[in-house]
PDB file of C-alpha atoms in Angstrom:
ATOM      1  CA  UNK A 153     -48.486  13.969  -9.122  1.00 72.00           C
ATOM      2  CA  UNK A 154     -48.966  10.831  -8.134  1.00 83.00           C
ATOM      3  CA  UNK A 155     -47.378   9.181 -11.275  1.00 79.00           C
ATOM      4  CA  UNK A 156     -44.346  11.420 -11.596  1.00 85.00           C
ATOM      5  CA  UNK A 157     -43.739  10.347  -8.139  1.00 87.00           C
ATOM      6  CA  UNK A 158     -43.749   6.037  -9.007  1.00 89.00           C
ATOM      7  CA  UNK A 159     -42.127   7.129 -12.770  1.00 90.00           C
ATOM      8  CA  UNK A 160     -39.083   8.527 -10.220  1.00 90.00           C
ATOM      9  CA  UNK A 161     -39.092   5.580  -8.128  1.00 89.00           C
ATOM     10  CA  UNK A 162     -38.524   3.015 -11.447  1.00 92.00           C
ATOM     11  CA  UNK A 163     -36.645   5.761 -13.031  1.00 93.00           C
ATOM     12  CA  UNK A 164     -33.964   6.101 -10.548  1.00 89.00           C
ATOM     13  CA  UNK A 165     -32.623   2.254  -9.184  1.00 89.00           C
ATOM     14  CA  UNK A 166     -32.985   2.052 -13.047  1.00 90.00           C
ATOM     15  CA  UNK A 167     -30.673   5.000 -14.102  1.00 88.00           C
ATOM     16  CA  UNK A 168     -27.999   2.813 -11.579  1.00 80.00           C
ATOM     17  CA  UNK A 169     -28.500  -0.393 -13.233  1.00 84.00           C
ATOM     18  CA  UNK A 170     -27.902   0.791 -16.663  1.00 86.00           C
ATOM     19  CA  UNK A 171     -24.626   3.583 -14.716  1.00 81.00           C
ATOM     20  CA  UNK A 172     -25.117   5.611 -18.296  1.00 83.00           C
ATOM     21  CA  UNK A 173     -21.525   7.821 -16.387  1.00 77.00           C
ATOM     22  CA  UNK A 174     -20.480   3.984 -16.465  1.00 77.00           C
ATOM     23  CA  UNK A 175     -20.916   3.430 -20.103  1.00 84.00           C
ATOM     24  CA  UNK A 176     -19.647   6.913 -22.134  1.00 83.00           C
ATOM     25  CA  UNK A 177     -16.070   6.443 -20.654  1.00 79.00           C
ATOM     26  CA  UNK A 178     -16.057   3.434 -22.347  1.00 81.00           C
ATOM     27  CA  UNK A 179     -17.583   4.410 -25.875  1.00 86.00           C
ATOM     28  CA  UNK A 180     -15.228   6.791 -25.799  1.00 82.00           C
ATOM     29  CA  UNK A 181     -12.212   4.296 -25.096  1.00 77.00           C
ATOM     30  CA  UNK A 182     -13.437   2.311 -28.532  1.00 80.00           C
ATOM     31  CA  UNK A 183     -13.666   4.749 -30.809  1.00 82.00           C
ATOM     32  CA  UNK A 184     -11.273   7.106 -30.954  1.00 75.00           C
ATOM     33  CA  UNK A 185      -9.621   6.340 -34.385  1.00 75.00           C
ATOM     34  CA  UNK A 186     -13.401   6.303 -36.042  1.00 82.00           C
ATOM     35  CA  UNK A 187     -14.726   9.111 -37.759  1.00 85.00           C
ATOM     36  CA  UNK A 188     -17.533  11.118 -35.517  1.00 87.00           C
ATOM     37  CA  UNK A 189     -19.771   9.905 -38.130  1.00 89.00           C
ATOM     38  CA  UNK A 190     -18.796   6.124 -37.927  1.00 89.00           C
ATOM     39  CA  UNK A 191     -19.257   6.145 -33.739  1.00 89.00           C
ATOM     40  CA  UNK A 192     -22.505   7.492 -33.588  1.00 92.00           C
ATOM     41  CA  UNK A 193     -23.796   4.885 -35.765  1.00 91.00           C
ATOM     42  CA  UNK A 194     -22.416   2.994 -33.516  1.00 92.00           C
ATOM     43  CA  UNK A 195     -23.781   4.684 -30.856  1.00 93.00           C
ATOM     44  CA  UNK A 196     -27.061   4.095 -31.752  1.00 94.00           C
ATOM     45  CA  UNK A 197     -26.925   0.697 -32.769  1.00 93.00           C
ATOM     46  CA  UNK A 198     -26.236   0.408 -28.878  1.00 93.00           C
ATOM     47  CA  UNK A 199     -28.828   1.931 -27.672  1.00 95.00           C
ATOM     48  CA  UNK A 200     -31.646   0.464 -30.186  1.00 95.00           C
ATOM     49  CA  UNK A 201     -29.812  -3.056 -28.647  1.00 94.00           C
ATOM     50  CA  UNK A 202     -29.843  -1.721 -25.662  1.00 94.00           C
ATOM     51  CA  UNK A 203     -33.530   0.253 -25.707  1.00 95.00           C
ATOM     52  CA  UNK A 204     -35.470  -3.652 -28.331  1.00 95.00           C
ATOM     53  CA  UNK A 205     -33.491  -6.238 -25.327  1.00 93.00           C
ATOM     54  CA  UNK A 206     -34.204  -4.151 -21.950  1.00 94.00           C
ATOM     55  CA  UNK A 207     -38.573  -4.112 -24.001  1.00 94.00           C
ATOM     56  CA  UNK A 208     -39.036  -7.480 -24.922  1.00 92.00           C
ATOM     57  CA  UNK A 209     -37.311  -8.350 -20.790  1.00 91.00           C
ATOM     58  CA  UNK A 210     -40.070  -5.895 -19.645  1.00 91.00           C
ATOM     59  CA  UNK A 211     -42.946  -7.465 -21.674  1.00 90.00           C
ATOM     60  CA  UNK A 212     -42.031 -11.005 -21.956  1.00 88.00           C
ATOM     61  CA  UNK A 213     -40.304 -11.314 -18.236  1.00 78.00           C
ATOM     62  CA  UNK A 214     -40.062 -14.368 -16.208  1.00 76.00           C
ATOM     63  CA  UNK A 215     -41.657 -16.198 -19.244  1.00 84.00           C
ATOM     64  CA  UNK A 216     -38.821 -15.181 -21.791  1.00 82.00           C
ATOM     65  CA  UNK A 217     -35.460 -17.213 -19.461  1.00 82.00           C
ATOM     66  CA  UNK A 218     -38.359 -19.744 -18.987  1.00 84.00           C
ATOM     67  CA  UNK A 219     -38.830 -20.934 -22.408  1.00 87.00           C
ATOM     68  CA  UNK A 220     -34.846 -19.999 -23.228  1.00 84.00           C
ATOM     69  CA  UNK A 221     -34.091 -22.332 -20.001  1.00 89.00           C
ATOM     70  CA  UNK A 222     -31.331 -19.859 -18.531  1.00 84.00           C
ATOM     71  CA  UNK A 223     -31.906 -17.759 -15.303  1.00 82.00           C
ATOM     72  CA  UNK A 224     -30.309 -14.200 -14.767  1.00 78.00           C
ATOM     73  CA  UNK A 225     -26.839 -16.253 -13.431  1.00 83.00           C
ATOM     74  CA  UNK A 226     -26.113 -17.423 -16.788  1.00 86.00           C
ATOM     75  CA  UNK A 227     -26.237 -14.071 -18.652  1.00 79.00           C
ATOM     76  CA  UNK A 228     -23.871 -13.403 -16.271  1.00 81.00           C
ATOM     77  CA  UNK A 229     -21.209 -15.694 -16.956  1.00 87.00           C
ATOM     78  CA  UNK A 230     -22.278 -15.502 -20.873  1.00 83.00           C
ATOM     79  CA  UNK A 231     -22.088 -11.772 -20.629  1.00 77.00           C
ATOM     80  CA  UNK A 232     -18.861 -11.653 -18.296  1.00 82.00           C
ATOM     81  CA  UNK A 233     -17.078 -13.872 -20.599  1.00 86.00           C
ATOM     82  CA  UNK A 234     -16.992 -11.932 -23.971  1.00 79.00           C
ATOM     83  CA  UNK A 235     -16.819  -8.201 -22.152  1.00 77.00           C
ATOM     84  CA  UNK A 236     -13.267 -10.480 -20.500  1.00 83.00           C
ATOM     85  CA  UNK A 237     -12.183 -11.432 -23.795  1.00 83.00           C
ATOM     86  CA  UNK A 238     -13.067  -7.918 -25.744  1.00 74.00           C
ATOM     87  CA  UNK A 239     -11.485  -5.842 -22.356  1.00 75.00           C
ATOM     88  CA  UNK A 240      -8.039  -7.963 -22.531  1.00 82.00           C
ATOM     89  CA  UNK A 241      -7.750  -7.982 -26.071  1.00 78.00           C
ATOM     90  CA  UNK A 242      -7.416  -4.345 -26.053  1.00 72.00           C
ATOM     91  CA  UNK A 243      -5.175  -3.970 -23.467  1.00 76.00           C
ATOM     92  CA  UNK A 244      -3.154  -6.519 -25.316  1.00 77.00           C
ATOM     93  CA  UNK A 245      -3.567  -5.033 -28.720  1.00 68.00           C
ATOM     94  CA  UNK A 246      -3.455  -1.299 -29.761  1.00 55.00           C
ATOM     95  CA  UNK A 247      -5.667   0.311 -31.893  1.00 51.00           C
ATOM     96  CA  UNK A 248      -3.571   1.177 -34.619  1.00 48.00           C
ATOM     97  CA  UNK A 249      -3.341  -2.800 -35.430  1.00 45.00           C
ATOM     98  CA  UNK A 250      -7.308  -2.573 -35.560  1.00 49.00           C
ATOM     99  CA  UNK A 251      -9.784  -0.700 -38.537  1.00 46.00           C
ATOM    100  CA  UNK A 252     -12.661   0.614 -38.684  1.00 44.00           C
ATOM    101  CA  UNK A 253     -14.856  -2.045 -40.150  1.00 45.00           C
ATOM    102  CA  UNK A 254     -18.382  -3.527 -40.171  1.00 45.00           C
ATOM    103  CA  UNK A 255     -16.921  -5.598 -37.313  1.00 44.00           C
ATOM    104  CA  UNK A 256     -16.149  -3.112 -35.787  1.00 64.00           C
ATOM    105  CA  UNK A 257     -19.670  -1.671 -35.952  1.00 67.00           C
ATOM    106  CA  UNK A 258     -21.155  -4.713 -34.827  1.00 77.00           C
ATOM    107  CA  UNK A 259     -19.257  -3.683 -31.109  1.00 77.00           C
ATOM    108  CA  UNK A 260     -22.889  -1.309 -31.592  1.00 80.00           C
ATOM    109  CA  UNK A 261     -24.772  -4.565 -30.104  1.00 88.00           C
ATOM    110  CA  UNK A 262     -21.682  -6.793 -28.226  1.00 83.00           C
ATOM    111  CA  UNK A 263     -20.515  -6.214 -25.848  1.00 81.00           C
ATOM    112  CA  UNK A 264     -22.259  -1.619 -26.008  1.00 88.00           C
ATOM    113  CA  UNK A 265     -25.527  -2.164 -25.988  1.00 90.00           C
ATOM    114  CA  UNK A 266     -25.694  -5.893 -24.440  1.00 88.00           C
ATOM    115  CA  UNK A 267     -24.454  -6.360 -21.740  1.00 82.00           C
ATOM    116  CA  UNK A 268     -23.104  -2.859 -20.767  1.00 85.00           C
ATOM    117  CA  UNK A 269     -26.608  -0.743 -21.806  1.00 91.00           C
ATOM    118  CA  UNK A 270     -28.577  -3.691 -21.169  1.00 91.00           C
ATOM    119  CA  UNK A 271     -26.699  -5.620 -18.878  1.00 85.00           C
ATOM    120  CA  UNK A 272     -27.951  -8.587 -15.790  1.00 81.00           C
ATOM    121  CA  UNK A 273     -28.173  -6.063 -13.882  1.00 79.00           C
ATOM    122  CA  UNK A 274     -30.584  -3.916 -16.034  1.00 87.00           C
ATOM    123  CA  UNK A 275     -32.514  -7.014 -16.712  1.00 87.00           C
ATOM    124  CA  UNK A 276     -32.968  -7.856 -13.202  1.00 81.00           C
ATOM    125  CA  UNK A 277     -34.435  -4.550 -12.273  1.00 85.00           C
ATOM    126  CA  UNK A 278     -36.916  -4.908 -15.374  1.00 89.00           C
ATOM    127  CA  UNK A 279     -38.597  -8.174 -14.295  1.00 84.00           C
ATOM    128  CA  UNK A 280     -38.862  -6.859 -10.654  1.00 80.00           C
ATOM    129  CA  UNK A 281     -39.742  -3.441 -11.406  1.00 87.00           C
ATOM    130  CA  UNK A 282     -42.631  -4.078 -13.781  1.00 87.00           C
ATOM    131  CA  UNK A 283     -44.348  -7.257 -11.121  1.00 79.00           C
ATOM    132  CA  UNK A 284     -44.356  -4.339  -8.135  1.00 84.00           C
ATOM    133  CA  UNK A 285     -44.887  -1.043 -10.601  1.00 88.00           C
ATOM    134  CA  UNK A 286     -46.663  -2.100 -13.394  1.00 89.00           C
ATOM    135  CA  UNK A 287     -45.108  -2.713 -17.043  1.00 92.00           C
ATOM    136  CA  UNK A 288     -45.832   0.044 -19.283  1.00 92.00           C
ATOM    137  CA  UNK A 289     -44.397   2.693 -15.965  1.00 93.00           C
ATOM    138  CA  UNK A 290     -40.973   0.314 -16.371  1.00 93.00           C
ATOM    139  CA  UNK A 291     -41.199   0.874 -20.407  1.00 94.00           C
ATOM    140  CA  UNK A 292     -41.205   4.861 -19.784  1.00 94.00           C
ATOM    141  CA  UNK A 293     -39.260   5.023 -17.145  1.00 94.00           C
ATOM    142  CA  UNK A 294     -37.634   2.791 -19.877  1.00 94.00           C
ATOM    143  CA  UNK A 295     -37.483   5.040 -22.575  1.00 95.00           C
ATOM    144  CA  UNK A 296     -36.271   8.106 -20.320  1.00 94.00           C
ATOM    145  CA  UNK A 297     -32.946   6.484 -19.337  1.00 94.00           C
ATOM    146  CA  UNK A 298     -32.165   5.261 -22.875  1.00 96.00           C
ATOM    147  CA  UNK A 299     -33.075   9.029 -24.543  1.00 96.00           C
ATOM    148  CA  UNK A 300     -30.508   9.918 -21.791  1.00 93.00           C
ATOM    149  CA  UNK A 301     -27.668   7.410 -23.214  1.00 94.00           C
ATOM    150  CA  UNK A 302     -28.228   8.642 -26.339  1.00 95.00           C
ATOM    151  CA  UNK A 303     -27.762  12.557 -25.545  1.00 94.00           C
ATOM    152  CA  UNK A 304     -24.437  10.785 -23.788  1.00 89.00           C
ATOM    153  CA  UNK A 305     -22.845   8.961 -26.735  1.00 92.00           C
ATOM    154  CA  UNK A 306     -23.941  10.944 -29.345  1.00 91.00           C
ATOM    155  CA  UNK A 307     -22.838  13.970 -27.674  1.00 89.00           C
ATOM    156  CA  UNK A 308     -19.601  12.215 -25.967  1.00 87.00           C
ATOM    157  CA  UNK A 309     -17.175  13.654 -29.535  1.00 83.00           C
ATOM    158  CA  UNK A 310     -17.358  17.857 -27.341  1.00 82.00           C
ATOM    159  CA  UNK A 311     -15.714  15.617 -24.461  1.00 72.00           C
ATOM    160  CA  UNK A 312     -12.702  15.038 -26.967  1.00 68.00           C
ATOM    161  CA  UNK A 313     -12.267  18.590 -27.813  1.00 70.00           C
ATOM    162  CA  UNK A 314     -10.483  19.515 -24.287  1.00 67.00           C
ATOM    163  CA  UNK A 315      -8.179  15.761 -24.456  1.00 61.00           C
ATOM    164  CA  UNK A 316      -4.976  14.994 -26.124  1.00 61.00           C
ATOM    165  CA  UNK A 317      -4.576  12.357 -27.918  1.00 59.00           C
ATOM    166  CA  UNK A 318      -2.008  10.890 -26.414  1.00 64.00           C
ATOM    167  CA  UNK A 319      -4.384  10.528 -22.612  1.00 65.00           C
ATOM    168  CA  UNK A 320      -7.574   9.662 -25.036  1.00 60.00           C
ATOM    169  CA  UNK A 321      -5.255   6.482 -26.113  1.00 66.00           C
ATOM    170  CA  UNK A 322      -4.360   5.464 -22.355  1.00 69.00           C
ATOM    171  CA  UNK A 323      -7.412   6.791 -21.103  1.00 65.00           C
ATOM    172  CA  UNK A 324      -9.524   4.030 -23.657  1.00 65.00           C
ATOM    173  CA  UNK A 325      -5.725   1.030 -21.630  1.00 72.00           C
ATOM    174  CA  UNK A 326      -7.280   2.110 -18.370  1.00 75.00           C
ATOM    175  CA  UNK A 327     -11.168   1.477 -19.639  1.00 68.00           C
ATOM    176  CA  UNK A 328     -10.124  -1.532 -21.339  1.00 72.00           C
ATOM    177  CA  UNK A 329      -8.820  -2.268 -17.730  1.00 79.00           C
ATOM    178  CA  UNK A 330     -12.393  -1.508 -15.957  1.00 76.00           C
ATOM    179  CA  UNK A 331     -14.091  -3.094 -18.512  1.00 73.00           C
ATOM    180  CA  UNK A 332     -12.043  -6.878 -17.718  1.00 81.00           C
ATOM    181  CA  UNK A 333     -12.533  -6.019 -14.011  1.00 82.00           C
ATOM    182  CA  UNK A 334     -16.859  -5.137 -14.624  1.00 77.00           C
ATOM    183  CA  UNK A 335     -16.219  -8.803 -16.687  1.00 80.00           C
ATOM    184  CA  UNK A 336     -14.433 -10.467 -13.741  1.00 86.00           C
ATOM    185  CA  UNK A 337     -17.446  -9.110 -11.025  1.00 84.00           C
ATOM    186  CA  UNK A 338     -20.332 -10.499 -13.454  1.00 79.00           C
ATOM    187  CA  UNK A 339     -18.640 -13.909 -13.361  1.00 88.00           C
ATOM    188  CA  UNK A 340     -18.036 -14.159 -10.491  1.00 90.00           C
ATOM    189  CA  UNK A 341     -21.096 -13.140  -9.512  1.00 86.00           C
ATOM    190  CA  UNK A 342     -22.807 -15.628 -11.483  1.00 85.00           C
ATOM    191  CA  UNK A 343     -20.118 -18.488 -10.021  1.00 91.00           C
ATOM    192  CA  UNK A 344     -20.645 -17.683  -6.848  1.00 91.00           C
ATOM    193  CA  UNK A 345     -24.652 -17.993  -7.712  1.00 88.00           C
ATOM    194  CA  UNK A 346     -24.559 -20.625  -9.139  1.00 89.00           C
ATOM    195  CA  UNK A 347     -22.600 -22.645  -6.108  1.00 89.00           C
ATOM    196  CA  UNK A 348     -24.626 -22.159  -3.654  1.00 90.00           C
ATOM    197  CA  UNK A 349     -27.139 -23.508  -5.594  1.00 85.00           C
ATOM    198  CA  UNK A 350     -25.550 -26.477  -5.992  1.00 84.00           C
ATOM    199  CA  UNK A 351     -24.854 -26.731  -1.576  1.00 77.00           C
TER     200      UNK A 351
END
């Protein structure tokens, strides 16, 4: 039972950092005009991308950051910039002007896989928990979290059966606004850290 308690101690903060209930509505907004089999491909790419990035962070930790000569704050600014561009683009342009192409499927890598599913908060949490609880326990907790996210995204179409298309489109715009807000928060956090380091 002790290992289960330790697993819970790792699972809960990682669940909070990954925030699957935030990813789900953004995913629904991004895929409202997609055929559902295509949306599931997008979900699979997002989950696999997030999983492999997080595994690399857990196993390599700070050594990877040192090798790339980057910090968590660099990731916040870079990821925030990408999210802000995507959020603003979705707010300005209607989805009728966009087609479901291979470029759209790349959204499973960026921004869904990273920095939404696995962003700076998740990466930081992985590094800290790996140091305090051990890498393999973190890998197990991470796998459970990724499975939860995959189940949510894989069956997300069932939610759309109860929502009118006009509501879905309005919902997508609201989620784009929140996506932009998340991006601004990431940028602000990274810039504030840079300013503190210089002062």
